[in-house]
Short mmCIF file of C-alpha atoms in Angstrom, two decimals:
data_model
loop_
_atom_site.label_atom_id
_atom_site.label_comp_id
_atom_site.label_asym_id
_atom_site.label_seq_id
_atom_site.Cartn_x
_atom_site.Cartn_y
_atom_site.Cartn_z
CA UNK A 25 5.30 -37.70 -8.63
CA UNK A 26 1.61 -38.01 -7.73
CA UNK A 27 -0.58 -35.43 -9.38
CA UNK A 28 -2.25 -33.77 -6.50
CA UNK A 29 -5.88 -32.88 -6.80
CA UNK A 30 -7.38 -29.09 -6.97
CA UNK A 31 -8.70 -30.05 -3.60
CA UNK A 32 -5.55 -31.16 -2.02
CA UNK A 33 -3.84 -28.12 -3.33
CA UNK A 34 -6.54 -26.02 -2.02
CA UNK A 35 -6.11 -27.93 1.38
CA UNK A 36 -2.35 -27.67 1.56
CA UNK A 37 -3.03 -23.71 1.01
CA UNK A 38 -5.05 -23.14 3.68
CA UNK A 39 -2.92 -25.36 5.83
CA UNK A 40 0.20 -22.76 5.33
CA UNK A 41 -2.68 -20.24 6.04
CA UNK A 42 -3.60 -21.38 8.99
CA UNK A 43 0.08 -22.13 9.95
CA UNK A 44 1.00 -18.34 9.28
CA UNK A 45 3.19 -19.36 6.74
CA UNK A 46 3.59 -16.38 4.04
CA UNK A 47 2.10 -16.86 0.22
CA UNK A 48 4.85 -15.89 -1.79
CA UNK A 49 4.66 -15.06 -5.88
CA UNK A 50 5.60 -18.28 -7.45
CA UNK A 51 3.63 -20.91 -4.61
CA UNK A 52 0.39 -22.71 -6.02
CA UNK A 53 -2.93 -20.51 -5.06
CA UNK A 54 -6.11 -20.74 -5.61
CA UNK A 55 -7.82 -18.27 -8.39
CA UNK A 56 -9.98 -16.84 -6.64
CA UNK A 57 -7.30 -15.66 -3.93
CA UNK A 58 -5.47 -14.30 -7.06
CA UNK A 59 -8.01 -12.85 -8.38
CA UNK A 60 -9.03 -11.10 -4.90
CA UNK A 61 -5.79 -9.88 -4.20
CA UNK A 62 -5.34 -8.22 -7.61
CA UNK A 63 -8.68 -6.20 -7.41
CA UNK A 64 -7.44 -5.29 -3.74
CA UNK A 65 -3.73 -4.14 -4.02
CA UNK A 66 -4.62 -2.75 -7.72
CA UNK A 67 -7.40 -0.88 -6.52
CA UNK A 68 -5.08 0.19 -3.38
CA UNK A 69 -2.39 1.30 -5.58
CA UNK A 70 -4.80 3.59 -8.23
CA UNK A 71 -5.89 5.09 -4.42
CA UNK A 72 -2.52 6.19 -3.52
CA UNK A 73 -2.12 7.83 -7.24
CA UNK A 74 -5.33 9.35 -7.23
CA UNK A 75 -4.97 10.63 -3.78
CA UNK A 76 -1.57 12.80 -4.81
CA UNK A 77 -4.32 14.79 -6.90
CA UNK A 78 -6.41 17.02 -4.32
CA UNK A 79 -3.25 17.65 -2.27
CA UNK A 80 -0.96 18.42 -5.54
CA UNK A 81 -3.35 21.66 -6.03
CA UNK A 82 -2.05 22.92 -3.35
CA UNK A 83 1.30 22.44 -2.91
CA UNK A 84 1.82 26.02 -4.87
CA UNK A 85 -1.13 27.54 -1.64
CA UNK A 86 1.40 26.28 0.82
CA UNK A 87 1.11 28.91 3.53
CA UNK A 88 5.23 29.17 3.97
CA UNK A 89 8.22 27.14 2.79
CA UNK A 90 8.14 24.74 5.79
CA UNK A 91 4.80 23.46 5.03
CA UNK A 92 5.30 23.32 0.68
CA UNK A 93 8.27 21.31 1.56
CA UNK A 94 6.24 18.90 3.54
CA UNK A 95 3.21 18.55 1.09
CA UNK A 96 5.71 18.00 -1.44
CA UNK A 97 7.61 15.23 0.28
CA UNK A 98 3.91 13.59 1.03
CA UNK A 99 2.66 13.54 -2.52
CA UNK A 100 5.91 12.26 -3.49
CA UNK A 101 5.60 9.33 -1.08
CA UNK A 102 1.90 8.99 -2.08
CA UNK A 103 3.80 8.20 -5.94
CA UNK A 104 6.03 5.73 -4.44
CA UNK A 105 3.05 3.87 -2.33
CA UNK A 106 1.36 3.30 -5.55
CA UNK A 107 4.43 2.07 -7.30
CA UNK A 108 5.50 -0.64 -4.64
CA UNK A 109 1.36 -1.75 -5.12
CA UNK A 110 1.58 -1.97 -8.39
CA UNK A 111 4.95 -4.22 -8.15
CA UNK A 112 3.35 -6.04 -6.24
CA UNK A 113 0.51 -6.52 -8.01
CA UNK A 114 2.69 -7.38 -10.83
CA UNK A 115 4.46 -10.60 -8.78
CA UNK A 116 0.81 -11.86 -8.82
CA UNK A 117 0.86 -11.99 -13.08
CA UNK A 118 -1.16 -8.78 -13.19
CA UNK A 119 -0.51 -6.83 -16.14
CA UNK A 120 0.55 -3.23 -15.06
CA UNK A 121 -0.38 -1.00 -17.90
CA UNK A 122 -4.04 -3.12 -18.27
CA UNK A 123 -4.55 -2.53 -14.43
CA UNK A 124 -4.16 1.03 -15.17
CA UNK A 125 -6.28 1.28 -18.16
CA UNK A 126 -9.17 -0.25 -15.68
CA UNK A 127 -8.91 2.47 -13.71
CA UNK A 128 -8.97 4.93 -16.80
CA UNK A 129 -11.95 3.04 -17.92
CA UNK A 130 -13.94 2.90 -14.56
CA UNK A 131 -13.64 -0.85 -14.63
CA UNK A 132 -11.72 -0.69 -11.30
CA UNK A 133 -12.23 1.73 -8.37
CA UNK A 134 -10.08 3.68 -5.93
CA UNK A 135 -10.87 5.12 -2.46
CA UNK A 136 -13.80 7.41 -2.62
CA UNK A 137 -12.90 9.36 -0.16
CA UNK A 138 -10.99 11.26 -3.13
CA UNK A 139 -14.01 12.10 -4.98
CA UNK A 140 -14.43 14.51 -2.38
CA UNK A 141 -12.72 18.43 -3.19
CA UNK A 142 -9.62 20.02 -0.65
CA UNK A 143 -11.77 23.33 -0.63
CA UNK A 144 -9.29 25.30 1.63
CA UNK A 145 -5.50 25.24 3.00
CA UNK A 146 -7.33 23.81 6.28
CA UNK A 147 -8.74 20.52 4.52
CA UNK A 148 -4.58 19.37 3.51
CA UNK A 149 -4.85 19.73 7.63
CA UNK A 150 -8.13 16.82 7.50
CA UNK A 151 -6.78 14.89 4.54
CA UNK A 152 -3.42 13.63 6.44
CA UNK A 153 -4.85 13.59 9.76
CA UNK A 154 -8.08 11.32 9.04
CA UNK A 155 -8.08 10.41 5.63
CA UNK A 156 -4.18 9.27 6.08
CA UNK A 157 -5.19 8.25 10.12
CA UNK A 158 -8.07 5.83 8.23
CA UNK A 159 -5.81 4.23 5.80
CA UNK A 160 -3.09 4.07 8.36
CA UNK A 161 -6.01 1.54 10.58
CA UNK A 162 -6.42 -0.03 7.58
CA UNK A 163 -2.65 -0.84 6.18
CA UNK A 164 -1.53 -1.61 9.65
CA UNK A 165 -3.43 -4.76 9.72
CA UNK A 166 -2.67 -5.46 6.18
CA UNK A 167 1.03 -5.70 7.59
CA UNK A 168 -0.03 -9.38 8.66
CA UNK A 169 -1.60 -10.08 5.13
CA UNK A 170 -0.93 -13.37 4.32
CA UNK A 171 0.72 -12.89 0.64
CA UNK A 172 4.43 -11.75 1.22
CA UNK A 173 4.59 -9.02 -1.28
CA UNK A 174 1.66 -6.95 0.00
CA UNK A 175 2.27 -7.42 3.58
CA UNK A 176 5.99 -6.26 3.02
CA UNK A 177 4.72 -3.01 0.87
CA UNK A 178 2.60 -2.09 3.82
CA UNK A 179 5.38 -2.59 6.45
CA UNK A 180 7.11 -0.08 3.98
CA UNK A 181 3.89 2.22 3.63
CA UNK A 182 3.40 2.17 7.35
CA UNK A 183 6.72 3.24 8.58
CA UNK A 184 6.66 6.49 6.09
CA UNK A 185 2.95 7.36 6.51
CA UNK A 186 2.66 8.03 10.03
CA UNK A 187 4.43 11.55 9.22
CA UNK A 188 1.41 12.11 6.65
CA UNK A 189 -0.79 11.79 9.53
CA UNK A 190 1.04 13.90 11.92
CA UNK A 191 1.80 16.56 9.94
CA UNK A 192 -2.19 16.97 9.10
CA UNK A 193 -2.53 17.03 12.48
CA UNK A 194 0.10 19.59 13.32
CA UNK A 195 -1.48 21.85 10.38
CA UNK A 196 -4.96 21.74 12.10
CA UNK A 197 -3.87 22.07 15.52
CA UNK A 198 -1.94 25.47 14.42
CA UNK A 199 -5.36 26.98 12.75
CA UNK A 200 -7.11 25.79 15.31
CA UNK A 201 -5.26 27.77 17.38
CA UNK A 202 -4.88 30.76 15.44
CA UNK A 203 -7.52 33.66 14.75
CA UNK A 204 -11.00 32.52 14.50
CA UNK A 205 -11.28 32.92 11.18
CA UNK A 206 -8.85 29.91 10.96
CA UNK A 207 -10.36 28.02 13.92
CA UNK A 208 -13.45 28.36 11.60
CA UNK A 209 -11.61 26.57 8.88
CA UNK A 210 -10.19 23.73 10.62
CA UNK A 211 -13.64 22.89 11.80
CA UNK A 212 -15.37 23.62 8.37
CA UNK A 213 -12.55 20.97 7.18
CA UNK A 214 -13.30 18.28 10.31
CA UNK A 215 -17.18 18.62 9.49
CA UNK A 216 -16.94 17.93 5.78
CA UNK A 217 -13.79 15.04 5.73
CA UNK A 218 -15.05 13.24 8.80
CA UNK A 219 -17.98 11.21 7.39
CA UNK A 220 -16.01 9.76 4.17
CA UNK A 221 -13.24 9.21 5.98
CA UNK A 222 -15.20 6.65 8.41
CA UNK A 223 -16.84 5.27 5.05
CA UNK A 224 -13.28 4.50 4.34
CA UNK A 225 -13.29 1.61 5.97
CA UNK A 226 -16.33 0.22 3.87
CA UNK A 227 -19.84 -1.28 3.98
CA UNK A 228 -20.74 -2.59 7.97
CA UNK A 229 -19.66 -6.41 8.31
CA UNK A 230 -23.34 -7.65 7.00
CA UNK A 231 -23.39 -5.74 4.24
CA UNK A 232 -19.61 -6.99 3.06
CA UNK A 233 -20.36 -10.59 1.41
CA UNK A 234 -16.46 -10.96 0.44
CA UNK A 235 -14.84 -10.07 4.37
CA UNK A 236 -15.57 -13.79 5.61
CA UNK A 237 -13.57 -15.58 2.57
CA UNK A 238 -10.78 -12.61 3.12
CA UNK A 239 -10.35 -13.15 6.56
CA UNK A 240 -10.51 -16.91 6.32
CA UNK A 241 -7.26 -16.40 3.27
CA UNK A 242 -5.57 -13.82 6.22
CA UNK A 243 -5.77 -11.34 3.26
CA UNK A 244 -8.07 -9.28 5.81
CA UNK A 245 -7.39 -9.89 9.85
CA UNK A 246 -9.54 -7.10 11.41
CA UNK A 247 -13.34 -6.29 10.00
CA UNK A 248 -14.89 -3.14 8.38
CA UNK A 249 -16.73 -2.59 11.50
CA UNK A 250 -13.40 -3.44 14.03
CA UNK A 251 -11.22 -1.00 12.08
CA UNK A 252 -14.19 2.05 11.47
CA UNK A 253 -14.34 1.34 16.09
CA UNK A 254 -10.98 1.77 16.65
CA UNK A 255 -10.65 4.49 14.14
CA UNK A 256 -13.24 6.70 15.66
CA UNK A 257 -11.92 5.63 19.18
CA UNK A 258 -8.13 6.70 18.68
CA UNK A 259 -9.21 9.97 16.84
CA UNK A 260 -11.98 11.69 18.98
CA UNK A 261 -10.17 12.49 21.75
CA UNK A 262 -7.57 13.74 19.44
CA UNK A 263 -10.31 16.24 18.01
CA UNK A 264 -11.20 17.32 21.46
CA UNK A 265 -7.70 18.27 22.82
CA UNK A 266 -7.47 21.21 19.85
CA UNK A 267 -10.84 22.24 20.35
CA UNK A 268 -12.68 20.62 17.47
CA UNK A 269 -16.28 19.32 17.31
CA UNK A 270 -16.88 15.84 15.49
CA UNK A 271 -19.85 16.21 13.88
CA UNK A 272 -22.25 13.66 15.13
CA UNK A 273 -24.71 14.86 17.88
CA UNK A 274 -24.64 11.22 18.44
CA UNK A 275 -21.14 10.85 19.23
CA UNK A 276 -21.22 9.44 22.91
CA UNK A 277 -18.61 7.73 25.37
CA UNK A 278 -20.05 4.05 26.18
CA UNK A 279 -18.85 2.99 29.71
CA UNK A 280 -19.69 -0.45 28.94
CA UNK A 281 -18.68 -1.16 25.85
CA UNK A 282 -15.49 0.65 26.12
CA UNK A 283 -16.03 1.87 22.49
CA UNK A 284 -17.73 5.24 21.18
CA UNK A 285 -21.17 4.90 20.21
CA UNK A 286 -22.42 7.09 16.52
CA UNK A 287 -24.77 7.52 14.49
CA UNK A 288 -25.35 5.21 11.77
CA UNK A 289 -23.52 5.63 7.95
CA UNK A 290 -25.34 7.03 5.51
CA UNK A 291 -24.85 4.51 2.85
CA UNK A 292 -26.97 6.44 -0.14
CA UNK A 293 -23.86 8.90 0.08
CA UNK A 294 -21.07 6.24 0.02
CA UNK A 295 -22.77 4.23 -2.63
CA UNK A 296 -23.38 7.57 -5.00
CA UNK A 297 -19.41 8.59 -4.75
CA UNK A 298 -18.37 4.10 -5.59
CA UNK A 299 -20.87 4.66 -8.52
CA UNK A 300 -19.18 7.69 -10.03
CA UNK A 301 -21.48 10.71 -8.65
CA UNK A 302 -19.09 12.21 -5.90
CA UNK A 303 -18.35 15.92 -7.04
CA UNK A 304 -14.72 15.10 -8.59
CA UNK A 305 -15.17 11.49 -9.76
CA UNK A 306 -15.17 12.49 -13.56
CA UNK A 307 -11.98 15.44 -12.68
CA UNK A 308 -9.90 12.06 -11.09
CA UNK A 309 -10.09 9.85 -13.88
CA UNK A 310 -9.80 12.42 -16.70
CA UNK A 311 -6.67 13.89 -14.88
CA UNK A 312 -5.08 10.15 -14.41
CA UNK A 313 -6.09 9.86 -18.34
CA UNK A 314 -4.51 12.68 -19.43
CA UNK A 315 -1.41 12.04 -17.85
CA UNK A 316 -1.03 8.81 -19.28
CA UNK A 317 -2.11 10.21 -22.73
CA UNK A 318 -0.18 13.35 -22.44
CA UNK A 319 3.11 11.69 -21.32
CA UNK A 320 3.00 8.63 -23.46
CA UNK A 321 5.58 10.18 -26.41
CA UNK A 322 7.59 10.15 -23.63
CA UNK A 323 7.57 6.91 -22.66
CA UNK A 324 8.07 5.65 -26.32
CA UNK A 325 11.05 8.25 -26.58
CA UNK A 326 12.87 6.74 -23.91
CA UNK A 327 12.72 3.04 -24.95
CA UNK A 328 13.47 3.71 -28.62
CA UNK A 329 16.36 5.66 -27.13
CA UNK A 330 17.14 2.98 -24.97
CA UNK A 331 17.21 0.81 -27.86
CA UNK A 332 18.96 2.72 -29.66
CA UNK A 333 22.05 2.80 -27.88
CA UNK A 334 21.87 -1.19 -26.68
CA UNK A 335 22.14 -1.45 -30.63
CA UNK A 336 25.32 0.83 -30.62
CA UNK A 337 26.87 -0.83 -27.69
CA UNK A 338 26.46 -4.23 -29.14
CA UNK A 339 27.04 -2.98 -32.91
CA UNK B 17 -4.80 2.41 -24.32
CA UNK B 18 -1.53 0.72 -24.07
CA UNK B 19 1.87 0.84 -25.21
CA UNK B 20 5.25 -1.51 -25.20
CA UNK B 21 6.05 -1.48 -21.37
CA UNK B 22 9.57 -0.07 -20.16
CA UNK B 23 10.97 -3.54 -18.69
CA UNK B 24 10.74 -4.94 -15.10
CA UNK B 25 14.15 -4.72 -12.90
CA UNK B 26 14.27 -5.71 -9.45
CA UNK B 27 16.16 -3.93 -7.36
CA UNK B 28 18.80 -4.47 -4.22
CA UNK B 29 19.98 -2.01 -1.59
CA UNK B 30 23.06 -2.07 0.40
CA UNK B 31 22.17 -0.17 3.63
CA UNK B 32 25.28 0.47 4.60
CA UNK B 33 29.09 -0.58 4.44
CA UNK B 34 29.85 -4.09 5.74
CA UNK B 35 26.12 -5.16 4.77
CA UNK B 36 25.01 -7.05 1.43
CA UNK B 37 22.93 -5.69 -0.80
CA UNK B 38 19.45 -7.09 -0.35
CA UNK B 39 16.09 -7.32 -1.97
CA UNK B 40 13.50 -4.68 -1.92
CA UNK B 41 11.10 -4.59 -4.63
CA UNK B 42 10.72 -3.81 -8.58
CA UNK B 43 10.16 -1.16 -10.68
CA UNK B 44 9.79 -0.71 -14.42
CA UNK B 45 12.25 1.73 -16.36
CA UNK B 46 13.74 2.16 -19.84
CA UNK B 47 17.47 1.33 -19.25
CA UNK B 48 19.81 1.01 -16.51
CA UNK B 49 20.21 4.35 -15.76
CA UNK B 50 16.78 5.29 -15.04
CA UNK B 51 16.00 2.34 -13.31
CA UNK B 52 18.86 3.13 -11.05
CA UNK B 53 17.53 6.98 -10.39
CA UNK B 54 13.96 5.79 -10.32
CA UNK B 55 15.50 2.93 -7.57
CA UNK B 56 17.19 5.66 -5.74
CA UNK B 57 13.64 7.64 -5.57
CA UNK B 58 11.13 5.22 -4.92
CA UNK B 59 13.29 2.79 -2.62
CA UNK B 60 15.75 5.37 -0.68
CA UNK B 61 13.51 8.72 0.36
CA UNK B 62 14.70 8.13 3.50
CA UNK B 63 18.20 7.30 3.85
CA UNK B 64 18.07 3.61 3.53
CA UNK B 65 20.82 2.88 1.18
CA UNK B 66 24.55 4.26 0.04
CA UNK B 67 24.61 1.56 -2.64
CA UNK B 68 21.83 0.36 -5.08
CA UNK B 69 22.02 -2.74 -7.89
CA UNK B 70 19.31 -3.16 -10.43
CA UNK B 71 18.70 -6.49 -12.61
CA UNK B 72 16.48 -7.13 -15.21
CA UNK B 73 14.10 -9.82 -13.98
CA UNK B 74 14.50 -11.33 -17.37
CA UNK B 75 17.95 -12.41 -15.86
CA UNK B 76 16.67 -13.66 -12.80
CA UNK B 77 16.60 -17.72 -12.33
CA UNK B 78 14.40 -19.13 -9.77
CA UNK B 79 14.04 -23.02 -8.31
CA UNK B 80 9.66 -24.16 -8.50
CA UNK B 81 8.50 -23.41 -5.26
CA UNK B 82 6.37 -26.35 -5.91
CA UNK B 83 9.09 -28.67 -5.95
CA UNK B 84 11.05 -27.08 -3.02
CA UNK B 85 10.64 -30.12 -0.42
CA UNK B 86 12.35 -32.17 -2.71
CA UNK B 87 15.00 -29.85 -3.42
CA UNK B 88 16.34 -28.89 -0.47
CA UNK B 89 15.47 -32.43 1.60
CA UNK B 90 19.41 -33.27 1.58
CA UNK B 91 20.47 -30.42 3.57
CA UNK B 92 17.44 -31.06 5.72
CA UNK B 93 18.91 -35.00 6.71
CA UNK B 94 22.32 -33.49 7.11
CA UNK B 95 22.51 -32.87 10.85
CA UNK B 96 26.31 -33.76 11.28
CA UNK B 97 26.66 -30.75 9.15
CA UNK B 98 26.30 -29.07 13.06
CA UNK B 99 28.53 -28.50 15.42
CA UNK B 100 25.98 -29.58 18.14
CA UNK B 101 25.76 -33.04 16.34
CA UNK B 102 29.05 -34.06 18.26
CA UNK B 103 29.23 -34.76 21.39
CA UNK B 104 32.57 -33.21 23.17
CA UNK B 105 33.66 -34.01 26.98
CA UNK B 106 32.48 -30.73 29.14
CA UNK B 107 35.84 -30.31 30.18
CA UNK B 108 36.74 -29.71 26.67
CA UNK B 109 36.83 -25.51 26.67
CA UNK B 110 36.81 -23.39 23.40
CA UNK B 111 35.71 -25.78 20.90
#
C-alpha cells in the first residue's frame, strides 16, 4: 500500500467534509481538528457541570413541590449533558480525569454566563428561559457538527433541553403575572441575565480568529453573530407577550433587515468574567474542586471493592 | 490531582421488545453493577429503554477505519447477491 502524504490525508478529510460525510472516532484527522474539538466539547461539558451549581442552591427555595421536582429533574439532566460530552470527548483520546483537572486548574474555561449569581427564585425563571434558550441556538446547529460523536450528544441534549427552556419560561410568565412585587422580580431577573446571555454566543465574527477554520471543518455551521440575531429575534417578542422590558433602549424592529437592531456588546464585561473576575468565578471552581477532592475516597473505595470481589469470583 | 480511573463501558439499549439492543454512548463506572445503574440514569431519564447491556470497551474489537475500502470491497462487487440483479419475465407474479 502507498503511504499517503499528510497532505493527501488532509485532502481526503476535507473531501468527506465537504461531502457531509460524518468524522467518526477511529478515521484519520488532522491535529489541529482534534485538538479544536477537544477544547470545544471539553469546555462544553465543564459548562453543563458548572451550570447545575447556581440552580442546585435552589432546588431546597423551590416555591412548591411542582416546581422542586422540575429543578431537580433539570440539574439532573444538566449531570448527564456533561457526561455524554465528556464521552465524547473521550472517543477523541482525551483523557477524562486530566480534562477535568484543567478546569480545576483554570487551564480550560466554561460558559461565563455562570460566573454570574441566581440572586432570587425569579432568576431559575431567566436561567432556563435565556441562558438554556442561548445554548439551545447554539447546540441546535452543533446537531450538524461534522464529528459523529458530538453531533449525536447534541441531538440527545436538544431533544431533553427544550423543557429547560420552557419551564423558565413558564416560571417567569407566572411572576410576571402575579403581584407586583413578583412582576418586579421577573424583570429585575430579565435586566441582569439578558446581557451575558447574548455574550453567550461569543466575540462578534471579526473579533473570532478560530470561526473561519471551524466552519470550513463543519465543526461550526452558523456564526457568533448569526446565532446572537436569531437569538435576540426568537426571544423578544417572547419578552413582550408577558409584559417584560429587554433592557436595551436600543432595541428596535428593522423593517428592512428583517432582524432586530441593539446596542453594541460591551466586551470589557465579557472579557473580565473569561479572565476569572465575574462575581462567582473563584465559588465555581473551588466548588467543582471540592467535590472532586471531597468524593475521591469514594471513588478509590469502590474500585478496590470492585477488585476485590473480581479476585473472589475468579479465586 | 488524579487518581486510577473507574473503567470505560459502552453501553446498548433495547427500546423496546422485538427491537435489538443498540449503541448509545459510554460511561465510566467501577463494576458491572454500577455501570448498569449509572446506564439506566444517564441514558434512560426518559423512558427510552426496558433493557440495558454494558461492555467493557476493553472487550470491544474494531476493523481500521483506514483500511475499510479494502475490507469491505467484496461485498461491494457482489451485485448478484440482489434480487434485482435477475431479470424475471413480468408475467412472473410473487417472486
Amino acid at each position: 500500500m502507498k503511504v499517503l502524504e499528510t497532505t493527501d490525508l488532509e485532502q481526503k478529510f476535507q473531501d468527506k467534509i465537504d461531502r457531509e460525510v460524518k468524522i467518526e472516532p477511529n478515521d484519520w484527522m488532522p491535529d489541529a481538528y482534534r485538538k479544536t474539538l477537544i477544547r470545544q466539547m471539553s469546555q462544553h461539558a465543564h459548562s453543563e457541570i458548572v451550570g447545575m451549581l447556581p440552580e442546585a442552591n435552589w432546588i431546597t427555595r423551590a416555591p412548591n413541590l411542582r416546581r422542586k421536582a422540575v429543578l431537580l429533574a433539570k440539574v439532573q439532566d444538566e449531570a448527564g449533558h456533561g457526561l455524554y460530552l465528556y464521552s465524547a470527548t473521550e472517543t477523541l483520546g482525551a483523557d477524562r480525569e486530566a480534562t477535568i483537572d484543567d478546569l480545576h486548574s483554570g487551564k480550560a474555561k466554561y460558559s461565563s454566563i455562570f460566573n454570574y449569581p441566581a440572586l432570587s427564585w425569579a432568576d431559575i425563571g431567566a436561567i432556563g428561559w435565556l441562558v438554556d434558550g442561548a445554548a439551545i441556538m447554539n447546540q441546535v446547529a452543533l446537531c450538524r457538527c461534522s464529528y459523529g460523536p458530538y453531533a449525536r450528544a447534541m441531538v440527545k441534549i436538544c431533544k431533553e433541553e427544550s423543557f429547560h427552556q420552557r419551564q423558565g419560561y413558564e416560571l417567569l410568565t407566572t411572576l410576571a403575572q402575579g403581584a407586583p412585587e413578583q412582576k418586579e422580580l421577573a424583570q429585575d431577573a430579565l435586566n441582569r441575565f439578558w446581557w451575558p446571555a447574548l455574550m453567550m454566543f461569543g466575540p462578534n465574527d471579526d473579533e473570532s480568529p478560530n470561526s473561519a477554520q471551524s466552519m470550513r471543518w463543519k465543526i461550526k455551521r452558523l456564526t457568533n453573530d448569526e446565532l446572537r440575531q436569531n437569538f435576540i429575534d426568537a426571544t423578544v417578542p417572547q419578552a413582550e407577550l408577558i409584559g417584560l422590558k429587554v433592557p436595551d433602549e436600543n432595541l428596535k424592529w428593522n423593517e428592512e433587515t428583517g432582524h432586530y437592531d441593539f446596542t453594541p456588546i460591551n466586551w470589557d464585561e465579557f472579557w473580565q468574567v473569561v479572565n476569572g473576575n465575574g462575581p462567582c468565578n473563584k465559588q465555581r471552581v473551588d466548588a467543582r474542586r471540592k467535590a472532586k477532592e471531597e468524593g475521591m475516597w469514594v471513588r478509590e473505595a469502590a474500585l478496590a471493592f470492585a477488585e476485590k470481589r473480581k479476585k473472589k469470583l475468579t479465586a | 490531582m488524579s487518581t486510577k480511573e473507574w473503567p470505560l463501558w459502552e453501553v446498548f439499549i433495547r427500546s423496546k421488545q422485538g427491537l435489538n439492543h443498540k449503541h448509545v454512548g459510554s460511561l465510566r463506572a467501577a463494576d458491572s453493577t454500577m455501570a448498569l445503574d449509572n446506564a439506566r440514569d444517564v441514558y434512560t431519564r426518559r423512558s427510552e429503554g426496558i433493557s440495558i447491556w454494558v461492555v467493557e470497551s476493553n472487550y470491544v474489537h474494531a476493523n481500521d477505519p483506514a483500511d475499510a475500502d479494502a475490507y469491505f470491497e467484496p461485498s461491494d462487487t457482489k451485485i448478484f447477491r440482489h434480487p434485482t440483479f435477475y431479470e424475471v419475465h413480468e408475467d412472473i407474479k410473487h417472486m
